[in-house]
Short mmCIF file of C-alpha atoms in Angstrom, two decimals:
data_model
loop_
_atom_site.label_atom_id
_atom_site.label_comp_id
_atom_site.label_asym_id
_atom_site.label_seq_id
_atom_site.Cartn_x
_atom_site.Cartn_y
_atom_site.Cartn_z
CA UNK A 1 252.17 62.98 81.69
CA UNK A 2 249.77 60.57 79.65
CA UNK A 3 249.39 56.74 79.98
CA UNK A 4 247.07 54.58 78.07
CA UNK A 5 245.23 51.89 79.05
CA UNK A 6 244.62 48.55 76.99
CA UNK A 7 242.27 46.48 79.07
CA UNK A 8 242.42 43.26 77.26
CA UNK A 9 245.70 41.73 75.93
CA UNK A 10 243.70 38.72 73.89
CA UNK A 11 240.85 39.04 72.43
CA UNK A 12 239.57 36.00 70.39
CA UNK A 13 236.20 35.95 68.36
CA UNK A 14 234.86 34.31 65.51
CA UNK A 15 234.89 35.32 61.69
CA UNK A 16 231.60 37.92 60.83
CA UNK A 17 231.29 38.42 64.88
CA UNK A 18 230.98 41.62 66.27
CA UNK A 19 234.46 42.91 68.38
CA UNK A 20 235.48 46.03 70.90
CA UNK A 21 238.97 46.66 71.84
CA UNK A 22 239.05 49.25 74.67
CA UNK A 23 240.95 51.96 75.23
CA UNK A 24 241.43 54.65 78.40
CA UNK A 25 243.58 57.35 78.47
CA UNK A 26 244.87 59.43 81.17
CA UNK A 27 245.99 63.05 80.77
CA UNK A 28 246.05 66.04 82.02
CA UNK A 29 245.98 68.50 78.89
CA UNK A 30 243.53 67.76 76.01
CA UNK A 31 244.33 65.10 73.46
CA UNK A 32 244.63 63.55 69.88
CA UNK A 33 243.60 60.11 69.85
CA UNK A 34 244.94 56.87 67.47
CA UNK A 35 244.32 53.65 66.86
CA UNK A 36 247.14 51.61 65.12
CA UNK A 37 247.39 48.01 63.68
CA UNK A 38 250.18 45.98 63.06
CA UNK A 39 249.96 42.61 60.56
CA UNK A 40 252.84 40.22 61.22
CA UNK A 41 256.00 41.44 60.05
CA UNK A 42 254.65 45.20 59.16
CA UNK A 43 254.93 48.56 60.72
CA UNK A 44 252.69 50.20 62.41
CA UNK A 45 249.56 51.70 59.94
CA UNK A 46 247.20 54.00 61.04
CA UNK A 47 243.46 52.54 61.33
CA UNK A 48 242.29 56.17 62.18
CA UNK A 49 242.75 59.03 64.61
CA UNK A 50 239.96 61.68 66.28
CA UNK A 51 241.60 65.17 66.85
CA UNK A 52 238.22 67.20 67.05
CA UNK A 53 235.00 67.52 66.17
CA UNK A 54 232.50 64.24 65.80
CA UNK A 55 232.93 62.07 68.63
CA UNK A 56 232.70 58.83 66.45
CA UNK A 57 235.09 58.45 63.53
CA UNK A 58 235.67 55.96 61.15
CA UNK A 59 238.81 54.48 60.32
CA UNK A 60 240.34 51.78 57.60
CA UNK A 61 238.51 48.03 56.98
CA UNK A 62 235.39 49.34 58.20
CA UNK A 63 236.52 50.28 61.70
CA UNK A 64 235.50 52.98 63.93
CA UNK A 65 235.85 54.37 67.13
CA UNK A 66 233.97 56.71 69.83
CA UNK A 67 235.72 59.79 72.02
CA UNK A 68 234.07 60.18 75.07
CA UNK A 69 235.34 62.57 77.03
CA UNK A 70 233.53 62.02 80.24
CA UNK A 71 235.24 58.64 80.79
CA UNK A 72 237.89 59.11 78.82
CA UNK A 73 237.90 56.24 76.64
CA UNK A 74 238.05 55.60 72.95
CA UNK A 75 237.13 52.00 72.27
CA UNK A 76 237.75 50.43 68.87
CA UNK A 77 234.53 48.25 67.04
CA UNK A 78 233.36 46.68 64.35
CA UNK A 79 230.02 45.32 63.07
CA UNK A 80 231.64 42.26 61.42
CA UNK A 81 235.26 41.05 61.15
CA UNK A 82 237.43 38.62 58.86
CA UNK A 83 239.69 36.42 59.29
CA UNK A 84 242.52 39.28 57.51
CA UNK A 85 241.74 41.85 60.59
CA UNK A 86 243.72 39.25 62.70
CA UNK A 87 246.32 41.38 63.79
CA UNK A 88 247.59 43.46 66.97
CA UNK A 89 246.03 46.65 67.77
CA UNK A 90 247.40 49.60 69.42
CA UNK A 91 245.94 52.96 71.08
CA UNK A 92 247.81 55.80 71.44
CA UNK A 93 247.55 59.71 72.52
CA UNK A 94 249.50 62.53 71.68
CA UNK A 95 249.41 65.93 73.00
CA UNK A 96 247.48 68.61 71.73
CA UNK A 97 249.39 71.43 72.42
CA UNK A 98 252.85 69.58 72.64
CA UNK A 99 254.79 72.52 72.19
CA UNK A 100 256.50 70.55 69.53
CA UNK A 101 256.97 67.17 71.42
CA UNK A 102 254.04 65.41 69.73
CA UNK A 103 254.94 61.87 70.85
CA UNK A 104 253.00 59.49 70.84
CA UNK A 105 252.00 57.06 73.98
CA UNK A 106 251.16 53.81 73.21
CA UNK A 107 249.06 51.11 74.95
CA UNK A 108 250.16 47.71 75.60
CA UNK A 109 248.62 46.36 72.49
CA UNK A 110 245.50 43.97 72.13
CA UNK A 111 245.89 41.01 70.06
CA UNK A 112 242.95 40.44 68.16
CA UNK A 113 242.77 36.88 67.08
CA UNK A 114 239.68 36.07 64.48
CA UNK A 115 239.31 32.46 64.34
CA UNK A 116 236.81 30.53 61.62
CA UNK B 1 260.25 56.30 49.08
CA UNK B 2 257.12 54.83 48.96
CA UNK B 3 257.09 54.85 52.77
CA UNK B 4 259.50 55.08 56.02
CA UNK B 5 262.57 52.82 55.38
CA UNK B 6 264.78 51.34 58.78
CA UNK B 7 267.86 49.45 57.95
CA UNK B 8 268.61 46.71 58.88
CA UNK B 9 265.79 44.90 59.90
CA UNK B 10 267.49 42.86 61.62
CA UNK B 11 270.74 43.00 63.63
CA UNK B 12 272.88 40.43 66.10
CA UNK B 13 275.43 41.43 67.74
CA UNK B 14 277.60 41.13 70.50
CA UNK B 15 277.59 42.59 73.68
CA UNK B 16 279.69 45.62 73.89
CA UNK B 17 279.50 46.47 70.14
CA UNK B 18 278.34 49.33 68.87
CA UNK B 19 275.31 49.42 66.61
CA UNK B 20 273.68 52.52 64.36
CA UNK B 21 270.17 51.89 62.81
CA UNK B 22 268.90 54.22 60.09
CA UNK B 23 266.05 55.48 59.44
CA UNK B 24 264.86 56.89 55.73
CA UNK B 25 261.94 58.98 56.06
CA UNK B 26 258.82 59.81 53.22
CA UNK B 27 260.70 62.41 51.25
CA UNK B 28 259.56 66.06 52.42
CA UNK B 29 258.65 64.63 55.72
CA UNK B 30 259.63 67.11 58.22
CA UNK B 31 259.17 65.75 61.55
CA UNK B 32 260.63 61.66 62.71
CA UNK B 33 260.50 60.19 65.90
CA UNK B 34 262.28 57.33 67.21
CA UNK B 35 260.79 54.83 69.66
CA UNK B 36 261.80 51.21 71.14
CA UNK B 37 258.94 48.24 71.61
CA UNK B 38 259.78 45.87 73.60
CA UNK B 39 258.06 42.21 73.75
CA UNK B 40 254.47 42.23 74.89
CA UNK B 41 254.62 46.34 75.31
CA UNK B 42 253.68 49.22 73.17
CA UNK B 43 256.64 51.50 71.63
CA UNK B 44 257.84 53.61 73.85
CA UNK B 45 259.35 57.19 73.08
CA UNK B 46 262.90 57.69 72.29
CA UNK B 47 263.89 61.21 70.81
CA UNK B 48 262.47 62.89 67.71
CA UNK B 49 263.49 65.79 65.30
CA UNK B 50 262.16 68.46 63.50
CA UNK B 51 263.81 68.93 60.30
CA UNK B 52 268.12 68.41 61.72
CA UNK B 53 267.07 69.82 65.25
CA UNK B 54 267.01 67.01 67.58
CA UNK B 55 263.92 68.81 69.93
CA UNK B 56 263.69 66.33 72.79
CA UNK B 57 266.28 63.39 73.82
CA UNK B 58 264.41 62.67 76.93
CA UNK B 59 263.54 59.18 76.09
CA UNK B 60 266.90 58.06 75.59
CA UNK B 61 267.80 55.23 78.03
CA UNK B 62 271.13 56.29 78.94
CA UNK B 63 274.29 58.59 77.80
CA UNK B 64 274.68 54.82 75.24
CA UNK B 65 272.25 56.16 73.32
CA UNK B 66 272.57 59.07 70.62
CA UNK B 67 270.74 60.33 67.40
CA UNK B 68 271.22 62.19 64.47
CA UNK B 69 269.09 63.89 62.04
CA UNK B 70 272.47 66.11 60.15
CA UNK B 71 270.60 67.35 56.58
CA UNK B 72 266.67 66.92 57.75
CA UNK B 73 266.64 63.55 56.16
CA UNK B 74 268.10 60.23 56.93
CA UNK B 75 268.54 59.21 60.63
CA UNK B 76 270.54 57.24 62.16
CA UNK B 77 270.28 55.88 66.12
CA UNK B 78 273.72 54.50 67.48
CA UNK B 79 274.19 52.15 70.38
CA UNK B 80 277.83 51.97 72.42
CA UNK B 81 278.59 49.28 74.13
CA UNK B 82 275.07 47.49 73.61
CA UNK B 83 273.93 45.46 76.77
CA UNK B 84 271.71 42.23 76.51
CA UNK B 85 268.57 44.53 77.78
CA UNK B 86 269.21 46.51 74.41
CA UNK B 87 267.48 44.20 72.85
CA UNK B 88 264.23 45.16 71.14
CA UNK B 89 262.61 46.52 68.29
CA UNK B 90 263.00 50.08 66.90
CA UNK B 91 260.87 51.63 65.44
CA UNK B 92 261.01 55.19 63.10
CA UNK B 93 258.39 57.46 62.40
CA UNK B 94 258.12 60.35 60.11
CA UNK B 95 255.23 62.96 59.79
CA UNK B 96 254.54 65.98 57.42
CA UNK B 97 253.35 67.87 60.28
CA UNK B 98 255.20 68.47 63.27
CA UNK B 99 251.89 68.50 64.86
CA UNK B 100 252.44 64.56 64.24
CA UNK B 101 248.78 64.27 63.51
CA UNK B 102 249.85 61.65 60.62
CA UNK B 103 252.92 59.30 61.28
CA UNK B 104 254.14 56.69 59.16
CA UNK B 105 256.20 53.94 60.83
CA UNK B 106 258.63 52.01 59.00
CA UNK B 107 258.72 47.75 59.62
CA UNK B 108 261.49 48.64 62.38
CA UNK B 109 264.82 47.17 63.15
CA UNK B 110 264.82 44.19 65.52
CA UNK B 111 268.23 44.32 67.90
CA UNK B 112 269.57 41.12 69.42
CA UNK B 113 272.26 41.33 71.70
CA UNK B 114 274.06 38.31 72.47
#
């Protein structure tokens, strides 16, 4: 079984500031990892996703993100954001070798509120 | 299509009706999953199908619940007898893959029931 972790429901910061979401997973089998954002009124679009190699990808709208293994988080940042990135964000995990069940298990969801 | 379609987007009814959402997936798409958010939570799995085998129904709620995936294609998740905690959001995904590394989620289909 997996289970992810949002820590922060809310997170409010101001336009060109600096922001981390967190994210910790739980698993027992070795995972893909995603990060998701949802604008009001969309779907779900993916900001990016780490299945191997680097430990630090980069996503959509200048995200990125950082696997780390030992502590098995994958915490969302970015240098700068805008008022547009005002939206909810989601972490999720998926099995690597799913047999073919690749679901996906979601987080709670962190609203990320950028404010001027 | 452009990207994952769900019909209707969004749906009242009454309690005890019975309700089927669809679900168009990105043409060629091979794998779609079906999962249900409700308010202040993350979606949570349903069932999901590769190509018109429905591979796992484990997330289904209850014996109310059913899915069908009949040429590979369109979906469509029906609802007997809908209860009041029915309601939610549903959301489809489709993926190339079935390693689901890549899933496209449609706006979903919020449910009232009333």
């Amino acid at each position: 079984a997996q289970s992810v972790t949002q820590l922060d429901s809310q997170v409010p910061v101001f336009e060109e500031a600096p922001v981390e979401l967190r994210c910790n997973y739980s698993s027992s089998v070795s995972v893909y990892l995603f990060w998701y954002v949802q604008y009001p009124n969309q779907g779900l679009q993916l900001l990016l996703k780490y299945l191997s190699g680097s430990t630090l990808v980069k996503g959509i709208n200048g995200f990125e993100a950082e696997f780390n293994k030992s502590q098995t988080s994958f915490h969302l940042r970015k240098p700068s954001v805008h008022i547009s990135d005002t939206a909810e964000y989601f972490c999720a995990v998926s099995s690597v070798s799913g047999g073919s069940n690749y679901k996906l298990t979601f987080g709670k969801g962190t609203l990320l509120t950028v404010n001027p | 299509g452009a990207g994952v379609s769900q019909s209707p987007r969004y749906k009242v009814t009454k309690r005890g009706q019975d309700v089927a959402l669809r679900c168009d997936p990105i043409s060629g798409h091979v794998s779609l999953y079906w999962y249900r958010q409700a308010l202040g939570q993350g979606p949570e799995f349903l069932t999901y199908f590769n190509y018109e085998a429905q591979q796992d129904k484990s997330g289904l709620p209850n014996d109310r619940f059913s899915a069908e995936r009949p040429e590979g294609s369109i979906s469509t998740l029906t609802i007997q007898r809908t209860e009041q905690r029915d309601s939610a959001m549903y959301r489809c995904a489709s993926s190339p893959q079935i390693s689901n590394t890549e899933a496209f989620f449609g706006q979903g289909t919020r449910l009232t029931v009333v």
